[in-house]
mmCIF file of C-alpha atoms in Angstrom:
data_model
loop_
_atom_site.group_PDB
_atom_site.id
_atom_site.type_symbol
_atom_site.label_atom_id
_atom_site.label_comp_id
_atom_site.label_asym_id
_atom_site.label_seq_id
_atom_site.Cartn_x
_atom_site.Cartn_y
_atom_site.Cartn_z
ATOM 1 C CA MET A 1 -0.134 -0.086 -0.313
ATOM 2 C CA ARG A 2 1.582 3.525 -0.910
ATOM 3 C CA LEU A 3 0.185 6.822 0.412
ATOM 4 C CA ASN A 4 0.297 9.748 -2.087
ATOM 5 C CA LEU A 5 1.889 12.436 0.039
ATOM 6 C CA THR A 6 1.981 15.025 -3.180
ATOM 7 C CA SER A 7 -1.678 15.131 -3.884
ATOM 8 C CA SER A 8 -3.364 18.850 -2.013
ATOM 9 C CA PHE A 9 -6.286 19.289 0.014
ATOM 10 C CA THR A 10 -7.589 21.959 -2.145
ATOM 11 C CA ALA A 11 -9.911 20.990 -5.052
ATOM 12 C CA PRO A 12 -9.336 22.288 -8.678
ATOM 13 C CA ALA A 13 -11.735 24.386 -9.593
ATOM 14 C CA ASP A 14 -14.450 22.427 -11.421
ATOM 15 C CA ALA A 15 -14.893 23.730 -14.888
ATOM 16 C CA GLY A 16 -18.592 22.593 -14.817
ATOM 17 C CA ASP A 17 -19.430 24.833 -12.137
ATOM 18 C CA ARG A 18 -17.868 27.849 -14.109
ATOM 19 C CA ASN A 19 -20.018 26.927 -17.103
ATOM 20 C CA ASN A 20 -22.989 26.726 -15.085
ATOM 21 C CA LEU A 21 -22.332 30.087 -13.857
ATOM 22 C CA ILE A 22 -21.766 31.415 -17.147
ATOM 23 C CA GLU A 23 -24.952 30.108 -18.203
ATOM 24 C CA VAL A 24 -26.951 31.170 -15.251
ATOM 25 C CA LEU A 25 -25.619 34.968 -16.281
ATOM 26 C CA THR A 26 -26.144 34.539 -20.089
ATOM 27 C CA SER A 27 -29.952 33.636 -19.214
ATOM 28 C CA GLY A 28 -30.198 36.695 -17.035
ATOM 29 C CA LEU A 29 -28.926 39.165 -19.202
ATOM 30 C CA VAL A 30 -31.117 37.697 -22.214
ATOM 31 C CA SER A 31 -34.088 37.742 -19.646
ATOM 32 C CA LEU A 32 -33.493 41.724 -19.075
ATOM 33 C CA VAL A 33 -32.941 42.041 -22.641
ATOM 34 C CA ALA A 34 -36.275 40.672 -23.569
ATOM 35 C CA LEU A 35 -38.003 42.271 -20.610
ATOM 36 C CA ALA A 36 -36.468 45.686 -21.644
ATOM 37 C CA LEU A 37 -37.526 45.198 -25.498
ATOM 38 C CA LEU A 38 -40.972 44.810 -24.168
ATOM 39 C CA TYR A 39 -41.379 47.821 -22.298
ATOM 40 C CA ILE A 40 -39.924 49.567 -25.306
ATOM 41 C CA VAL A 41 -42.613 47.513 -27.562
ATOM 42 C CA ALA A 42 -45.290 48.580 -25.127
ATOM 43 C CA ARG A 43 -44.660 51.951 -24.831
ATOM 44 C CA GLN A 44 -44.470 52.556 -28.555
ATOM 45 C CA HIS A 45 -47.074 50.247 -29.368
ATOM 46 C CA GLN A 46 -49.485 49.231 -26.663
ATOM 47 C CA LEU A 47 -51.675 46.513 -28.580
ATOM 48 C CA VAL A 48 -48.223 44.736 -29.586
ATOM 49 C CA GLY A 49 -46.770 45.031 -26.200
ATOM 50 C CA HIS A 50 -50.008 43.507 -24.333
ATOM 51 C CA VAL A 51 -50.244 40.635 -27.343
ATOM 52 C CA LEU A 52 -46.581 39.673 -26.437
ATOM 53 C CA ALA A 53 -47.030 39.912 -22.902
ATOM 54 C CA GLU A 54 -50.004 37.861 -22.963
ATOM 55 C CA THR A 55 -48.474 35.447 -25.252
ATOM 56 C CA LEU A 56 -45.527 34.983 -22.972
ATOM 57 C CA SER A 57 -48.200 34.230 -20.108
ATOM 58 C CA ILE A 58 -49.829 31.850 -22.330
ATOM 59 C CA VAL A 59 -46.506 30.025 -23.112
ATOM 60 C CA VAL A 60 -45.717 30.075 -19.135
ATOM 61 C CA SER A 61 -48.947 28.027 -18.485
ATOM 62 C CA GLY A 62 -48.391 25.990 -21.445
ATOM 63 C CA ALA A 63 -45.043 24.865 -20.243
ATOM 64 C CA ILE A 64 -46.704 24.304 -16.612
ATOM 65 C CA PHE A 65 -48.955 21.923 -17.817
ATOM 66 C CA VAL A 66 -46.297 20.128 -20.134
ATOM 67 C CA VAL A 67 -44.125 19.407 -17.391
ATOM 68 C CA THR A 68 -47.088 18.507 -14.993
ATOM 69 C CA TRP A 69 -48.129 16.056 -17.630
ATOM 70 C CA ASN A 70 -44.590 14.529 -18.248
ATOM 71 C CA VAL A 71 -43.746 14.009 -14.607
ATOM 72 C CA ARG A 72 -47.304 13.101 -13.602
ATOM 73 C CA ARG A 73 -46.385 9.312 -12.503
ATOM 74 C CA PHE A 74 -43.528 10.616 -10.370
ATOM 75 C CA ILE A 75 -44.970 13.395 -8.502
ATOM 76 C CA ALA A 76 -46.034 12.593 -5.172
ATOM 77 C CA SER A 77 -47.758 16.059 -4.476
ATOM 78 C CA ASN A 78 -51.403 16.219 -5.950
ATOM 79 C CA TYR A 79 -51.125 19.850 -5.032
ATOM 80 C CA LEU A 80 -48.730 20.246 -8.359
ATOM 81 C CA LEU A 81 -50.971 18.093 -10.143
ATOM 82 C CA VAL A 82 -54.210 20.432 -9.729
ATOM 83 C CA VAL A 83 -52.250 23.219 -10.422
ATOM 84 C CA GLY A 84 -50.726 21.717 -13.419
ATOM 85 C CA THR A 85 -53.761 20.388 -14.820
ATOM 86 C CA ALA A 86 -55.458 23.852 -14.490
ATOM 87 C CA SER A 87 -52.557 25.410 -16.150
ATOM 88 C CA LEU A 88 -53.879 24.161 -19.445
ATOM 89 C CA PHE A 89 -57.217 25.444 -19.069
ATOM 90 C CA ILE A 90 -55.750 29.200 -18.041
ATOM 91 C CA ALA A 91 -53.598 29.394 -20.823
ATOM 92 C CA GLY A 92 -56.905 28.892 -22.983
ATOM 93 C CA PHE A 93 -58.565 31.508 -21.164
ATOM 94 C CA ASP A 94 -55.849 33.634 -21.643
ATOM 95 C CA LEU A 95 -55.821 32.783 -25.301
ATOM 96 C CA ILE A 96 -59.624 33.876 -25.572
ATOM 97 C CA HIS A 97 -58.736 37.052 -23.548
ATOM 98 C CA VAL A 98 -56.148 37.991 -26.174
ATOM 99 C CA LEU A 99 -58.516 37.106 -29.249
ATOM 100 C CA THR A 100 -61.043 39.379 -27.424
ATOM 101 C CA TYR A 101 -58.659 42.484 -26.708
ATOM 102 C CA PRO A 102 -60.131 45.769 -28.440
ATOM 103 C CA GLY A 103 -58.129 46.200 -31.529
ATOM 104 C CA MET A 104 -57.513 42.674 -32.319
ATOM 105 C CA ASP A 105 -60.719 42.793 -34.084
ATOM 106 C CA LEU A 106 -61.676 38.962 -33.968
ATOM 107 C CA ILE A 107 -64.867 39.238 -32.237
ATOM 108 C CA ALA A 108 -67.398 41.665 -33.098
ATOM 109 C CA GLY A 109 -68.915 44.014 -30.587
ATOM 110 C CA GLY A 110 -66.838 42.576 -27.961
ATOM 111 C CA GLY A 111 -65.259 45.580 -26.451
ATOM 112 C CA THR A 112 -63.252 46.005 -23.256
ATOM 113 C CA ASN A 113 -65.765 44.268 -21.250
ATOM 114 C CA LEU A 114 -65.595 41.461 -22.864
ATOM 115 C CA THR A 115 -61.720 41.204 -22.627
ATOM 116 C CA THR A 116 -62.172 41.860 -19.097
ATOM 117 C CA GLN A 117 -64.583 39.516 -18.552
ATOM 118 C CA THR A 118 -62.381 36.570 -20.100
ATOM 119 C CA TRP A 119 -59.101 37.969 -18.101
ATOM 120 C CA LEU A 120 -61.029 37.434 -14.856
ATOM 121 C CA GLY A 121 -62.165 34.067 -16.082
ATOM 122 C CA SER A 122 -58.871 33.284 -16.132
ATOM 123 C CA ARG A 123 -57.888 34.616 -13.099
ATOM 124 C CA PHE A 124 -61.266 33.007 -11.647
ATOM 125 C CA LEU A 125 -59.631 29.518 -12.734
ATOM 126 C CA LEU A 126 -56.275 30.321 -11.071
ATOM 127 C CA ALA A 127 -58.120 30.937 -7.757
ATOM 128 C CA THR A 128 -59.921 27.914 -8.029
ATOM 129 C CA ALA A 129 -57.088 25.445 -8.702
ATOM 130 C CA LEU A 130 -54.934 27.229 -5.896
ATOM 131 C CA LEU A 131 -57.821 27.118 -3.399
ATOM 132 C CA ALA A 132 -58.699 23.259 -4.380
ATOM 133 C CA ALA A 133 -54.947 21.790 -4.627
ATOM 134 C CA PRO A 134 -54.692 21.761 -0.828
ATOM 135 C CA LEU A 135 -57.878 19.836 -0.643
ATOM 136 C CA ALA A 136 -56.283 16.876 -3.126
ATOM 137 C CA ILE A 137 -53.121 16.325 -0.839
ATOM 138 C CA GLY A 138 -53.504 13.022 0.264
ATOM 139 C CA ARG A 139 -56.216 12.096 -1.828
ATOM 140 C CA ARG A 140 -56.716 9.999 -4.761
ATOM 141 C CA VAL A 141 -56.874 12.157 -7.645
ATOM 142 C CA THR A 142 -56.546 11.841 -11.473
ATOM 143 C CA VAL A 143 -55.598 13.825 -14.188
ATOM 144 C CA ARG A 144 -58.608 12.774 -16.385
ATOM 145 C CA GLY A 145 -61.132 13.592 -13.079
ATOM 146 C CA LEU A 146 -59.170 17.049 -13.119
ATOM 147 C CA GLY A 147 -59.350 17.759 -16.897
ATOM 148 C CA LEU A 148 -63.100 17.143 -16.654
ATOM 149 C CA ALA A 149 -63.480 19.208 -13.769
ATOM 150 C CA PHE A 150 -61.663 22.057 -15.213
ATOM 151 C CA ALA A 151 -63.113 21.635 -18.319
ATOM 152 C CA LEU A 152 -66.447 21.788 -17.180
ATOM 153 C CA LEU A 153 -65.595 24.961 -15.306
ATOM 154 C CA SER A 154 -64.010 26.597 -18.508
ATOM 155 C CA ALA A 155 -67.243 25.602 -20.387
ATOM 156 C CA LEU A 156 -69.453 27.177 -17.904
ATOM 157 C CA LEU A 157 -67.423 30.156 -17.542
ATOM 158 C CA ILE A 158 -67.256 30.653 -21.105
ATOM 159 C CA ALA A 159 -71.116 29.978 -21.222
ATOM 160 C CA THR A 160 -71.881 32.753 -19.110
ATOM 161 C CA ILE A 161 -69.531 35.142 -20.855
ATOM 162 C CA PHE A 162 -70.696 34.454 -24.598
ATOM 163 C CA TYR A 163 -73.523 32.222 -24.398
ATOM 164 C CA TRP A 164 -75.748 33.173 -22.023
ATOM 165 C CA PRO A 165 -74.041 36.790 -21.245
ATOM 166 C CA ILE A 166 -74.579 36.808 -17.540
ATOM 167 C CA PHE A 167 -71.487 36.912 -16.225
ATOM 168 C CA PRO A 168 -71.300 40.416 -14.068
ATOM 169 C CA THR A 169 -70.115 43.646 -16.228
ATOM 170 C CA THR A 170 -66.608 44.269 -15.651
ATOM 171 C CA TYR A 171 -66.002 47.885 -17.738
ATOM 172 C CA ILE A 172 -68.270 50.526 -18.632
ATOM 173 C CA GLU A 173 -67.146 52.436 -21.544
ATOM 174 C CA GLY A 174 -66.583 55.939 -20.826
ATOM 175 C CA VAL A 175 -66.973 54.881 -16.909
ATOM 176 C CA GLY A 176 -63.985 52.656 -16.455
ATOM 177 C CA LEU A 177 -63.944 49.502 -14.158
ATOM 178 C CA THR A 178 -66.933 48.251 -12.445
ATOM 179 C CA PRO A 179 -67.319 47.636 -8.537
ATOM 180 C CA PHE A 180 -67.550 43.754 -9.075
ATOM 181 C CA LYS A 181 -64.314 43.904 -11.190
ATOM 182 C CA ARG A 182 -62.461 46.120 -8.575
ATOM 183 C CA PHE A 183 -63.552 43.634 -5.752
ATOM 184 C CA SER A 184 -62.633 40.520 -7.843
#
């Protein structure tokens, strides 16, 4: 048995750690540049800025769903399963919000009230998911059941906004936000 007395107790700098730091700094810089560009575009053209910001929100919600879907068999927490499944429907509602936005002219007669109602519908879905998620902890929950529940809730919200028009008014042209919207 031989002892190596020439070895040092200090470990050499790991090249992997250095590369990780460079990646983190690069990602941060790219994110800051993207946010600065979004801010500049939004100041120059409000509609384009809004569509870009909402598109980012849709992509993030979609990504949360995709990650949850792909790890659903491995996660022990039903909390994440509820929030991840709801994210798909939240992304859908955010897309409807973008399509109803004044200036897009994709839905005739929509107006600011309709776009505010769809935005609020998206927030209601998120609130429902965040309130329901703790109730799912320790219980048997299926993706199919969650998907059906959020699909039904989304359909009900869409029906109250577009088909039955009984969703409370959220914005009045020339007046502004209603008390319902401010309270919500």
